Amino acid sequence: MKDVIIIGGGLAGLVNAICMARAGLDVLLIEKRQYPFHRVCGEYISNEVVPFLRAIDAYPSSFDPPQIQRLALSSVTGRRVEIPLDLGGFGISRYSLDHHLYEMGKKAGAIFRLNTTVDYVSYEGDHFQVRLAKGSEVLKSRIVVGAYGKRSKLDKMLNRSFVSERSPYLAVKYHIAYDIPDDLIALHNFDGGYCGVSRVEGNKVNLCYLSHRHQLKKHKHINTLEKEVLCKNPFLATIFNEADFLFEKPLVINEISFARKNAVENHILMTGDAAGLITPLCGNGMAMAIHSAKVLSDLVLRHFNGEISRRNLEQFYQKRWSQLFATRLLVGRKSQLLFGSGLASELAVFIMKNFRPLALAIIKNTHGKPF
Ligand SMILES: Cc1cc2nc3c(=O)[nH]c(=O)nc-3n(C[C@H](O)[C@H](O)[C@H](O)COP(=O)(O)OP(=O)(O)OC[C@H]3O[C@@H](n4cnc5c(N)ncnc54)[C@H](O)[C@@H]3O)c2cc1C
C-alpha cells in the first residue's frame, strides 16, 4: 500500500510529489505521457510563485527565463494600450519546466509510472483502489491526489457536473522565432478569442490562443481560422506573416471548461486545474497549480503526522482552496467577457487607457500575493 498516489504529472502533481516525497512519504505519481513533452499553455508564470520555488530549490534559473514586466493589449481592430505589471512574471516552456520538476521529483524519492493512464478510482474502508487502464492492474493507497488537469475520463467516473456541458472553447499553441521585447506579454483580441504572445527560454516566443469553437466550425481548418479571423488584428497579421513557426503542426486542445468544481470529490484531493481552471487571459493557472500543491502537500503531511484526521484534511483543504482561489476564478470569468469581440475588446482597451487603477485592480484580483 502506497501512502499517496498522484494522478497526473503537470505542475500540480509534480510539486505535490516533490514536497511529499522529500518529507518521507511513499509517493507514486502516474502520468499518461512521457517527459519531456509540449503542452498547450501560454507559459507565462506569475512571480507570486518565486519565493516558494526558491524555497524548495525548484526555481528554473538554469534556463535563464525572460522576466516579463509589461502587458500590451490590442483590440480586434488593432487599437493598442500598454501598462506595467506590478508583480510581473517569467516565461518558460512547459517542455522544460515540467521536465525539470520531474527530475527533482525522482531525486526526492517519488516513484513515477509514465505512459500510464488511471481509468478508475474507488474509496472503501479508509483506502483507495486505483485501476490502471490496459491490463486492469489495481494499486492501493491511503491518499489519492487528483492532479489530472482540466478534464479527464475520471471526471465522468466521478459524475462531476461540468462534464455533461460542452465547452465552447478550443486552444492552439506554437513556438515561433520572432523579435519581441523580452519583458513584454501581449494579448491580442480577435473575433471569438484572444492570443497571448511572450518570450520563453532559448530565444523562442510562445504564441497561444483561445478561440470559440463556432469559429473553427465556420472556417473548418486552423490555418483558415488564423488567416480569416486572427489576422484581422493587424498585430497578429504581422506575426503570422513574419514569424518562423517552429512546430511541424499546431498543438490543439478542446473542451476547455471554466466551470466551478469541488476541491474534494469522493475523498480524492483535487489540485491544479482538476480543482478549477482560471481563464487563460489572467496568466495565473500555473501559479494556482503550484500554490494549491503547496497547500495540499502541507495538509497531507499534517495528516500523516497524526495532527489531523482525514475528515479535517478534506475540510481544511476545501476551505483553504476557496479562500485562496474562488475570487480569482470569478473575476477571471467576468473579465473574459471583455475579450474576443469587437466592441468588448475596444472597451477593454479604453478601460486600460483611461481607468488604469481599475485595470490594475482587475489584474490584482486575478492574482495572489507572493507565497
Ligand atoms: C490556452 C491556455 C493558455 C494558458 N496560459 C497560461 C499562462 O500563460 N500562464 C498560466 O499561469 N497558466 C496558463 N494556463 C493555465 C495552465 O496551463 C494550467 O492552469 C496548468 O497547466 C495546470 O496544471 P495542472 O498540473 O493542474 O494540469 P496539467 O498541466 O494539465 O497536467 C495534468 C496531467 O495529468 C495527466 N493526466 C490526465 N488524465 C490522466 C489520467 N487519467 N491518468 C494519468 N495521467 C493523467 C495529463 O497527461 C497531464 O500531464 C493556460 C491554459 C490554457 C487552456
Tab-separated table of C-alpha atoms and ligand atoms in Angstrom:
chain	number	residue	atom	x	y	z
A	1	MET	CA	0.000	0.000	0.000
A	2	LYS	CA	1.378	3.425	-1.049
A	3	ASP	CA	0.975	6.453	1.212
A	4	VAL	CA	-0.042	8.658	-1.725
A	5	ILE	CA	-0.909	8.071	-5.375
A	6	ILE	CA	-0.884	11.233	-7.505
A	7	ILE	CA	-2.811	11.023	-10.762
A	8	GLY	CA	-1.274	13.352	-13.347
A	9	GLY	CA	2.161	14.908	-13.607
A	10	GLY	CA	1.651	18.527	-14.622
A	11	LEU	CA	2.809	21.322	-12.312
A	12	ALA	CA	0.334	20.475	-9.553
A	13	GLY	CA	1.158	16.764	-9.498
A	14	LEU	CA	4.912	17.294	-9.743
A	15	VAL	CA	5.075	19.878	-6.940
A	16	ASN	CA	2.959	17.631	-4.689
A	17	ALA	CA	5.300	14.718	-5.486
A	18	ILE	CA	8.436	16.729	-4.661
A	19	CYS	CA	7.091	18.089	-1.353
A	20	MET	CA	5.579	14.827	-0.115
A	21	ALA	CA	8.486	12.588	-1.156
A	22	ARG	CA	11.013	14.943	0.446
A	23	ALA	CA	9.078	14.668	3.692
A	24	GLY	CA	9.484	10.893	3.567
A	25	LEU	CA	6.103	9.747	2.234
A	26	ASP	CA	5.917	6.780	-0.117
A	27	VAL	CA	4.642	8.566	-3.255
A	28	LEU	CA	3.687	7.156	-6.651
A	29	LEU	CA	2.894	9.561	-9.495
A	30	ILE	CA	1.068	8.159	-12.518
A	31	GLU	CA	1.291	10.193	-15.739
A	32	LYS	CA	-0.185	9.195	-19.053
A	33	ARG	CA	2.600	10.770	-21.116
A	34	GLN	CA	6.421	10.665	-21.155
A	35	TYR	CA	8.633	13.685	-20.262
A	36	PRO	CA	9.658	15.956	-21.842
A	37	PHE	CA	6.632	16.989	-23.887
A	38	HIS	CA	4.932	20.166	-25.061
A	39	ARG	CA	1.604	21.320	-23.646
A	40	VAL	CA	-0.921	23.917	-24.720
A	41	CYS	CA	-0.174	26.797	-22.335
A	42	GLY	CA	0.808	30.472	-22.589
A	43	GLU	CA	3.913	29.699	-20.482
A	44	TYR	CA	3.883	32.993	-18.561
A	45	ILE	CA	4.177	32.325	-14.798
A	46	SER	CA	3.266	34.962	-12.254
A	47	ASN	CA	6.132	35.944	-9.940
A	48	GLU	CA	3.951	35.089	-6.935
A	49	VAL	CA	5.473	31.566	-7.116
A	50	VAL	CA	9.098	32.703	-6.982
A	51	PRO	CA	9.657	32.671	-3.163
A	52	PHE	CA	8.169	29.173	-2.888
A	53	LEU	CA	10.057	27.786	-5.904
A	54	ARG	CA	13.277	29.202	-4.478
A	55	ALA	CA	12.476	27.774	-1.022
A	56	ILE	CA	12.147	24.255	-2.465
A	57	ASP	CA	15.139	24.883	-4.747
A	58	ALA	CA	12.977	24.483	-7.858
A	59	TYR	CA	13.200	27.920	-9.493
A	60	PRO	CA	14.423	27.126	-13.031
A	61	SER	CA	17.311	29.623	-13.010
A	62	SER	CA	19.484	27.412	-15.249
A	63	PHE	CA	17.080	28.244	-18.116
A	64	ASP	CA	17.562	31.975	-17.565
A	65	PRO	CA	13.846	32.636	-18.087
A	66	PRO	CA	12.928	36.066	-19.512
A	67	GLN	CA	11.473	38.433	-16.910
A	68	ILE	CA	8.164	39.914	-18.042
A	69	GLN	CA	7.104	43.300	-16.620
A	70	ARG	CA	4.755	44.895	-19.180
A	71	LEU	CA	1.356	43.968	-20.617
A	72	ALA	CA	0.140	45.145	-24.011
A	73	LEU	CA	-3.471	44.705	-25.037
A	74	SER	CA	-4.878	45.169	-28.532
A	75	SER	CA	-8.499	45.250	-29.676
A	76	VAL	CA	-9.841	43.293	-32.648
A	77	THR	CA	-9.156	46.291	-34.916
A	78	GLY	CA	-5.651	46.841	-33.526
A	79	ARG	CA	-6.107	49.665	-31.024
A	80	ARG	CA	-3.319	49.147	-28.508
A	81	VAL	CA	-2.506	50.045	-24.914
A	82	GLU	CA	0.349	49.068	-22.646
A	83	ILE	CA	0.690	49.036	-18.847
A	84	PRO	CA	3.407	47.970	-16.412
A	85	LEU	CA	2.686	44.803	-14.418
A	86	ASP	CA	3.068	45.356	-10.663
A	87	LEU	CA	4.071	41.809	-9.886
A	88	GLY	CA	5.160	40.558	-13.314
A	89	GLY	CA	6.258	37.059	-14.183
A	90	PHE	CA	8.686	34.945	-16.122
A	91	GLY	CA	8.486	32.876	-19.283
A	92	ILE	CA	9.459	29.215	-19.517
A	93	SER	CA	8.201	26.396	-21.723
A	94	ARG	CA	6.295	23.582	-20.071
A	95	TYR	CA	8.575	21.236	-22.019
A	96	SER	CA	11.496	22.444	-19.903
A	97	LEU	CA	9.751	23.299	-16.636
A	98	ASP	CA	7.807	20.048	-16.224
A	99	HIS	CA	10.874	18.003	-17.142
A	100	HIS	CA	12.966	19.957	-14.607
A	101	LEU	CA	10.392	19.244	-11.859
A	102	TYR	CA	10.126	15.581	-12.890
A	103	GLU	CA	13.893	15.179	-12.408
A	104	MET	CA	13.560	16.835	-8.980
A	105	GLY	CA	10.664	14.528	-8.064
A	106	LYS	CA	12.747	11.457	-8.906
A	107	LYS	CA	15.649	12.786	-6.843
A	108	ALA	CA	13.280	13.409	-3.925
A	109	GLY	CA	12.361	9.709	-3.991
A	110	ALA	CA	8.943	9.773	-5.678
A	111	ILE	CA	8.255	6.797	-7.959
A	112	PHE	CA	6.922	7.591	-11.443
A	113	ARG	CA	4.894	5.422	-13.774
A	114	LEU	CA	4.868	7.154	-17.142
A	115	ASN	CA	2.854	6.314	-20.258
A	116	THR	CA	0.236	5.002	-17.833
A	117	THR	CA	-3.380	6.120	-17.501
A	118	VAL	CA	-5.634	5.741	-14.479
A	119	ASP	CA	-9.164	4.858	-15.518
A	120	TYR	CA	-10.935	4.149	-12.217
A	121	VAL	CA	-10.604	5.092	-8.550
A	122	SER	CA	-12.677	3.816	-5.651
A	123	TYR	CA	-12.591	4.522	-1.928
A	124	GLU	CA	-13.516	1.855	0.582
A	125	GLY	CA	-12.566	1.065	4.175
A	126	ASP	CA	-10.240	4.083	4.557
A	127	HIS	CA	-8.101	3.409	1.493
A	128	PHE	CA	-8.229	3.809	-2.274
A	129	GLN	CA	-8.052	1.352	-5.134
A	130	VAL	CA	-6.599	2.899	-8.284
A	131	ARG	CA	-7.065	0.968	-11.521
A	132	LEU	CA	-4.717	1.402	-14.449
A	133	ALA	CA	-6.077	1.337	-17.979
A	134	LYS	CA	-4.962	-1.606	-20.136
A	135	GLY	CA	-4.250	-4.691	-18.109
A	136	SER	CA	-6.570	-3.737	-15.234
A	137	GLU	CA	-3.764	-3.591	-12.637
A	138	VAL	CA	-5.106	-2.239	-9.328
A	139	LEU	CA	-2.922	-0.274	-6.881
A	140	LYS	CA	-3.744	0.697	-3.295
A	141	SER	CA	-3.034	3.909	-1.384
A	142	ARG	CA	-4.107	5.817	1.716
A	143	ILE	CA	-4.448	9.137	-0.137
A	144	VAL	CA	-5.238	9.928	-3.779
A	145	VAL	CA	-4.382	13.324	-5.251
A	146	GLY	CA	-6.285	14.247	-8.425
A	147	ALA	CA	-3.798	16.310	-10.455
A	148	TYR	CA	-5.040	15.264	-13.853
A	149	GLY	CA	-5.764	18.712	-15.259
A	150	LYS	CA	-8.750	20.364	-16.909
A	151	ARG	CA	-10.684	17.320	-17.965
A	152	SER	CA	-10.305	13.570	-17.832
A	153	LYS	CA	-12.424	10.452	-18.108
A	154	LEU	CA	-12.069	10.324	-14.331
A	155	ASP	CA	-14.370	13.372	-14.120
A	156	LYS	CA	-17.053	11.326	-15.846
A	157	MET	CA	-16.453	8.437	-13.473
A	158	LEU	CA	-16.901	10.878	-10.565
A	159	ASN	CA	-20.035	12.296	-12.159
A	160	ARG	CA	-18.713	15.856	-11.925
A	161	SER	CA	-21.367	18.268	-13.176
A	162	PHE	CA	-19.220	20.216	-15.694
A	163	VAL	CA	-18.540	17.121	-17.874
A	164	SER	CA	-22.110	16.958	-19.072
A	165	GLU	CA	-21.896	20.512	-20.505
A	166	ARG	CA	-19.976	21.020	-23.760
A	167	SER	CA	-17.416	23.791	-23.519
A	168	PRO	CA	-17.321	26.314	-26.381
A	169	TYR	CA	-13.522	26.797	-26.322
A	170	LEU	CA	-10.517	25.334	-28.063
A	171	ALA	CA	-6.882	26.396	-27.692
A	172	VAL	CA	-3.884	26.344	-30.024
A	173	LYS	CA	-0.193	26.787	-29.261
A	174	TYR	CA	3.028	27.300	-31.215
A	175	HIS	CA	6.608	28.221	-30.507
A	176	ILE	CA	7.848	30.766	-33.002
A	177	ALA	CA	11.023	32.644	-33.832
A	178	TYR	CA	10.085	36.301	-33.765
A	179	ASP	CA	11.515	39.513	-32.419
A	180	ILE	CA	9.596	40.856	-29.413
A	181	PRO	CA	10.935	42.547	-26.279
A	182	ASP	CA	11.940	40.131	-23.511
A	183	ASP	CA	9.876	41.933	-20.883
A	184	LEU	CA	6.531	42.176	-22.721
A	185	ILE	CA	3.466	39.954	-22.804
A	186	ALA	CA	0.887	40.914	-25.427
A	187	LEU	CA	-2.753	39.879	-25.522
A	188	HIS	CA	-4.256	40.406	-28.977
A	189	ASN	CA	-8.015	40.126	-29.445
A	190	PHE	CA	-9.737	38.653	-32.457
A	191	ASP	CA	-13.337	37.812	-33.188
A	192	GLY	CA	-14.172	34.884	-30.889
A	193	GLY	CA	-10.976	34.822	-28.868
A	194	TYR	CA	-7.610	36.198	-27.833
A	195	CYS	CA	-3.978	35.339	-28.410
A	196	GLY	CA	-1.051	35.680	-25.995
A	197	VAL	CA	2.471	36.293	-27.238
A	198	SER	CA	5.515	36.329	-24.937
A	199	ARG	CA	9.033	35.022	-24.689
A	200	VAL	CA	10.169	31.750	-23.154
A	201	GLU	CA	13.714	30.442	-22.648
A	202	GLY	CA	16.151	29.930	-25.511
A	203	ASN	CA	15.109	32.964	-27.557
A	204	LYS	CA	11.778	31.399	-28.501
A	205	VAL	CA	8.368	33.032	-28.368
A	206	ASN	CA	5.171	31.346	-27.218
A	207	LEU	CA	2.064	32.084	-29.271
A	208	CYS	CA	-1.073	30.591	-27.732
A	209	TYR	CA	-4.704	31.425	-28.409
A	210	LEU	CA	-8.154	30.582	-27.123
A	211	SER	CA	-10.934	30.592	-29.704
A	212	HIS	CA	-14.628	29.936	-29.739
A	213	ARG	CA	-15.478	26.549	-31.277
A	214	HIS	CA	-18.016	28.130	-33.682
A	215	GLN	CA	-15.187	29.960	-35.464
A	216	LEU	CA	-13.388	26.709	-36.229
A	217	LYS	CA	-16.637	25.107	-37.329
A	218	LYS	CA	-17.229	28.018	-39.693
A	219	HIS	CA	-13.673	28.108	-41.106
A	220	LYS	CA	-13.075	24.336	-40.926
A	221	HIS	CA	-9.250	24.422	-40.645
A	222	ILE	CA	-6.901	26.013	-38.120
A	223	ASN	CA	-4.961	27.666	-40.976
A	224	THR	CA	-8.079	29.263	-42.411
A	225	LEU	CA	-9.216	30.357	-38.963
A	226	GLU	CA	-5.873	32.077	-38.445
A	227	LYS	CA	-5.873	33.722	-41.875
A	228	GLU	CA	-9.528	34.792	-41.922
A	229	VAL	CA	-10.112	35.650	-38.268
A	230	LEU	CA	-6.936	36.131	-36.199
A	231	CYS	CA	-5.138	38.098	-38.924
A	232	LYS	CA	-7.878	40.745	-38.990
A	233	ASN	CA	-5.994	42.076	-35.970
A	234	PRO	CA	-3.039	43.876	-37.608
A	235	PHE	CA	-0.605	42.817	-34.853
A	236	LEU	CA	-1.451	39.165	-35.360
A	237	ALA	CA	-1.316	39.583	-39.163
A	238	THR	CA	2.278	40.852	-38.861
A	239	ILE	CA	3.285	37.995	-36.561
A	240	PHE	CA	1.671	35.290	-38.714
A	241	ASN	CA	3.282	36.751	-41.845
A	242	GLU	CA	6.765	37.322	-40.458
A	243	ALA	CA	7.441	34.672	-37.789
A	244	ASP	CA	9.049	31.276	-38.285
A	245	PHE	CA	6.785	28.613	-36.828
A	246	LEU	CA	8.952	26.063	-35.030
A	247	PHE	CA	6.482	23.168	-34.586
A	248	GLU	CA	5.587	20.915	-37.514
A	249	LYS	CA	1.934	21.401	-36.665
A	250	PRO	CA	-0.006	23.326	-34.025
A	251	LEU	CA	-0.812	21.792	-30.647
A	252	VAL	CA	-4.584	21.865	-30.229
A	253	ILE	CA	-6.893	21.047	-27.316
A	254	ASN	CA	-10.629	21.490	-26.918
A	255	GLU	CA	-13.363	21.182	-24.312
A	256	ILE	CA	-11.788	23.779	-22.016
A	257	SER	CA	-14.231	24.415	-19.221
A	258	PHE	CA	-14.035	27.262	-16.707
A	259	ALA	CA	-16.957	25.887	-14.689
A	260	ARG	CA	-16.881	25.622	-10.904
A	261	LYS	CA	-15.507	22.385	-9.467
A	262	ASN	CA	-15.099	20.918	-5.985
A	263	ALA	CA	-11.640	20.600	-4.471
A	264	VAL	CA	-12.580	17.252	-2.902
A	265	GLU	CA	-14.564	14.539	-4.704
A	266	ASN	CA	-15.244	11.144	-3.174
A	267	HIS	CA	-12.247	11.738	-0.810
A	268	ILE	CA	-9.929	12.441	-3.780
A	269	LEU	CA	-7.996	15.672	-3.131
A	270	MET	CA	-8.080	17.719	-6.328
A	271	THR	CA	-5.266	20.133	-7.128
A	272	GLY	CA	-4.400	22.452	-10.038
A	273	ASP	CA	-6.873	22.541	-12.922
A	274	ALA	CA	-8.657	19.429	-11.608
A	275	ALA	CA	-9.902	21.682	-8.765
A	276	GLY	CA	-10.666	24.699	-11.001
A	277	LEU	CA	-9.327	26.350	-14.155
A	278	ILE	CA	-8.917	30.118	-14.357
A	279	THR	CA	-9.409	31.813	-17.731
A	280	PRO	CA	-6.034	31.946	-19.536
A	281	LEU	CA	-6.098	35.726	-20.037
A	282	CYS	CA	-5.282	36.010	-16.306
A	283	GLY	CA	-1.978	34.172	-16.755
A	284	ASN	CA	-2.410	32.662	-13.299
A	285	GLY	CA	-3.292	28.966	-13.816
A	286	MET	CA	0.262	27.726	-13.335
A	287	ALA	CA	0.746	29.783	-10.164
A	288	MET	CA	-2.553	28.423	-8.830
A	289	ALA	CA	-1.496	24.855	-9.648
A	290	ILE	CA	1.770	25.339	-7.753
A	291	HIS	CA	0.128	27.149	-4.835
A	292	SER	CA	-2.644	24.566	-4.455
A	293	ALA	CA	0.025	21.833	-4.444
A	294	LYS	CA	1.887	23.617	-1.658
A	295	VAL	CA	-1.267	23.973	0.457
A	296	LEU	CA	-2.334	20.383	-0.197
A	297	SER	CA	1.033	18.775	0.475
A	298	ASP	CA	1.354	20.702	3.781
A	299	LEU	CA	-2.043	19.386	4.915
A	300	VAL	CA	-1.339	15.815	3.749
A	301	LEU	CA	1.889	15.847	5.764
A	302	ARG	CA	-0.024	17.017	8.848
A	303	HIS	CA	-2.432	14.125	8.281
A	304	PHE	CA	0.382	11.560	8.114
A	305	ASN	CA	1.970	13.123	11.218
A	306	GLY	CA	-1.266	12.356	13.060
A	307	GLU	CA	-2.186	16.036	13.595
A	308	ILE	CA	-5.413	15.990	11.562
A	309	SER	CA	-7.935	13.307	10.631
A	310	ARG	CA	-8.924	12.542	7.038
A	311	ARG	CA	-12.161	14.431	7.644
A	312	ASN	CA	-10.298	17.544	8.802
A	313	LEU	CA	-7.797	17.238	5.974
A	314	GLU	CA	-10.626	17.318	3.440
A	315	GLN	CA	-12.494	20.145	5.195
A	316	PHE	CA	-9.415	22.333	5.743
A	317	TYR	CA	-8.267	21.842	2.169
A	318	GLN	CA	-11.663	22.649	0.623
A	319	LYS	CA	-11.920	25.783	2.802
A	320	ARG	CA	-8.395	26.998	2.132
A	321	TRP	CA	-8.773	26.347	-1.597
A	322	SER	CA	-11.905	28.510	-1.748
A	323	GLN	CA	-10.286	31.285	0.338
A	324	LEU	CA	-7.292	31.435	-1.966
A	325	PHE	CA	-8.757	30.882	-5.402
A	326	ALA	CA	-12.558	31.305	-5.649
A	327	THR	CA	-12.455	35.113	-6.154
A	328	ARG	CA	-9.730	34.852	-8.814
A	329	LEU	CA	-11.785	32.341	-10.793
A	330	LEU	CA	-14.855	34.565	-10.605
A	331	VAL	CA	-13.003	37.760	-11.639
A	332	GLY	CA	-11.313	35.775	-14.430
A	333	ARG	CA	-14.663	34.535	-15.763
A	334	LYS	CA	-16.132	38.072	-15.686
A	335	SER	CA	-13.022	39.665	-17.253
A	336	GLN	CA	-13.174	37.212	-20.132
A	337	LEU	CA	-16.441	38.925	-21.175
A	338	LEU	CA	-14.276	41.903	-22.207
A	339	PHE	CA	-12.323	39.740	-24.640
A	340	GLY	CA	-12.972	38.132	-28.016
A	341	SER	CA	-15.441	40.550	-29.560
A	342	GLY	CA	-15.015	43.832	-31.406
A	343	LEU	CA	-16.938	46.104	-29.078
A	344	ALA	CA	-15.902	44.445	-25.836
A	345	SER	CA	-12.215	44.494	-26.763
A	346	GLU	CA	-12.455	48.223	-27.629
A	347	LEU	CA	-13.971	48.724	-24.182
A	348	ALA	CA	-11.154	46.725	-22.557
A	349	VAL	CA	-8.532	48.902	-24.280
A	350	PHE	CA	-10.473	52.045	-23.320
A	351	ILE	CA	-10.611	50.979	-19.651
A	352	MET	CA	-6.918	50.175	-19.592
A	353	LYS	CA	-6.056	53.521	-21.192
A	354	ASN	CA	-8.388	55.773	-19.227
A	355	PHE	CA	-9.113	53.943	-15.970
A	356	ARG	CA	-5.716	52.498	-15.178
A	357	PRO	CA	-6.419	51.958	-11.421
A	358	LEU	CA	-9.455	49.850	-12.388
A	359	ALA	CA	-7.390	47.817	-14.864
A	360	LEU	CA	-4.686	47.287	-12.229
A	361	ALA	CA	-7.328	46.290	-9.663
A	362	ILE	CA	-8.722	43.662	-12.059
A	363	ILE	CA	-5.231	42.258	-12.645
A	364	LYS	CA	-4.556	42.243	-8.894
A	365	ASN	CA	-7.792	40.373	-8.220
A	366	THR	CA	-6.901	37.610	-10.667
A	367	HIS	CA	-3.556	37.058	-8.934
A	368	GLY	CA	-2.422	36.163	-5.445
A	369	LYS	CA	0.310	37.523	-3.209
A	370	PRO	CA	3.816	36.028	-3.371
A	371	PHE	CA	3.932	32.917	-1.178
B	1	LIG	C1	-4.929	28.234	-23.774
B	1	LIG	C2	-4.365	28.236	-22.399
B	1	LIG	C3	-3.331	29.114	-22.093
B	1	LIG	C4	-2.818	29.158	-20.784
B	1	LIG	N1	-1.817	30.039	-20.496
B	1	LIG	C5	-1.355	30.150	-19.230
B	1	LIG	C6	-0.333	31.076	-18.903
B	1	LIG	O1	0.247	31.769	-19.754
B	1	LIG	N2	0.042	31.180	-17.596
B	1	LIG	C7	-0.526	30.404	-16.617
B	1	LIG	O2	-0.149	30.570	-15.450
B	1	LIG	N3	-1.482	29.494	-16.906
B	1	LIG	C8	-1.905	29.336	-18.184
B	1	LIG	N4	-2.854	28.410	-18.486
B	1	LIG	C9	-3.317	27.505	-17.423
B	1	LIG	C10	-2.278	26.413	-17.116
B	1	LIG	O3	-1.866	25.777	-18.298
B	1	LIG	C11	-2.878	25.375	-16.182
B	1	LIG	O4	-3.531	26.037	-15.129
B	1	LIG	C12	-1.815	24.432	-15.618
B	1	LIG	O5	-1.227	23.712	-16.654
B	1	LIG	C13	-2.442	23.476	-14.623
B	1	LIG	O6	-1.514	22.481	-14.249
B	1	LIG	P1	-2.051	21.066	-13.753
B	1	LIG	O7	-0.877	20.371	-13.183
B	1	LIG	O8	-3.267	21.232	-12.926
B	1	LIG	O9	-2.572	20.318	-15.075
B	1	LIG	P2	-1.800	19.862	-16.373
B	1	LIG	O10	-0.571	20.638	-16.580
B	1	LIG	O11	-2.822	19.834	-17.455
B	1	LIG	O12	-1.359	18.358	-16.048
B	1	LIG	C14	-2.270	17.311	-15.931
B	1	LIG	C15	-1.558	15.995	-16.267
B	1	LIG	O13	-2.390	14.888	-15.968
B	1	LIG	C16	-2.204	13.875	-16.947
B	1	LIG	N5	-3.407	13.029	-16.933
B	1	LIG	C17	-4.681	13.391	-17.263
B	1	LIG	N6	-5.534	12.366	-17.053
B	1	LIG	C18	-4.784	11.342	-16.581
B	1	LIG	C19	-5.084	10.010	-16.169
B	1	LIG	N7	-6.345	9.546	-16.188
B	1	LIG	N8	-4.078	9.206	-15.762
B	1	LIG	C20	-2.791	9.675	-15.727
B	1	LIG	N9	-2.446	10.930	-16.088
B	1	LIG	C21	-3.434	11.756	-16.492
B	1	LIG	C22	-2.009	14.665	-18.235
B	1	LIG	O14	-1.305	13.917	-19.215
B	1	LIG	C23	-1.212	15.876	-17.744
B	1	LIG	O15	0.183	15.677	-17.886
B	1	LIG	C24	-3.361	28.317	-19.779
B	1	LIG	C25	-4.395	27.429	-20.089
B	1	LIG	C26	-4.883	27.374	-21.384
B	1	LIG	C27	-6.000	26.431	-21.691
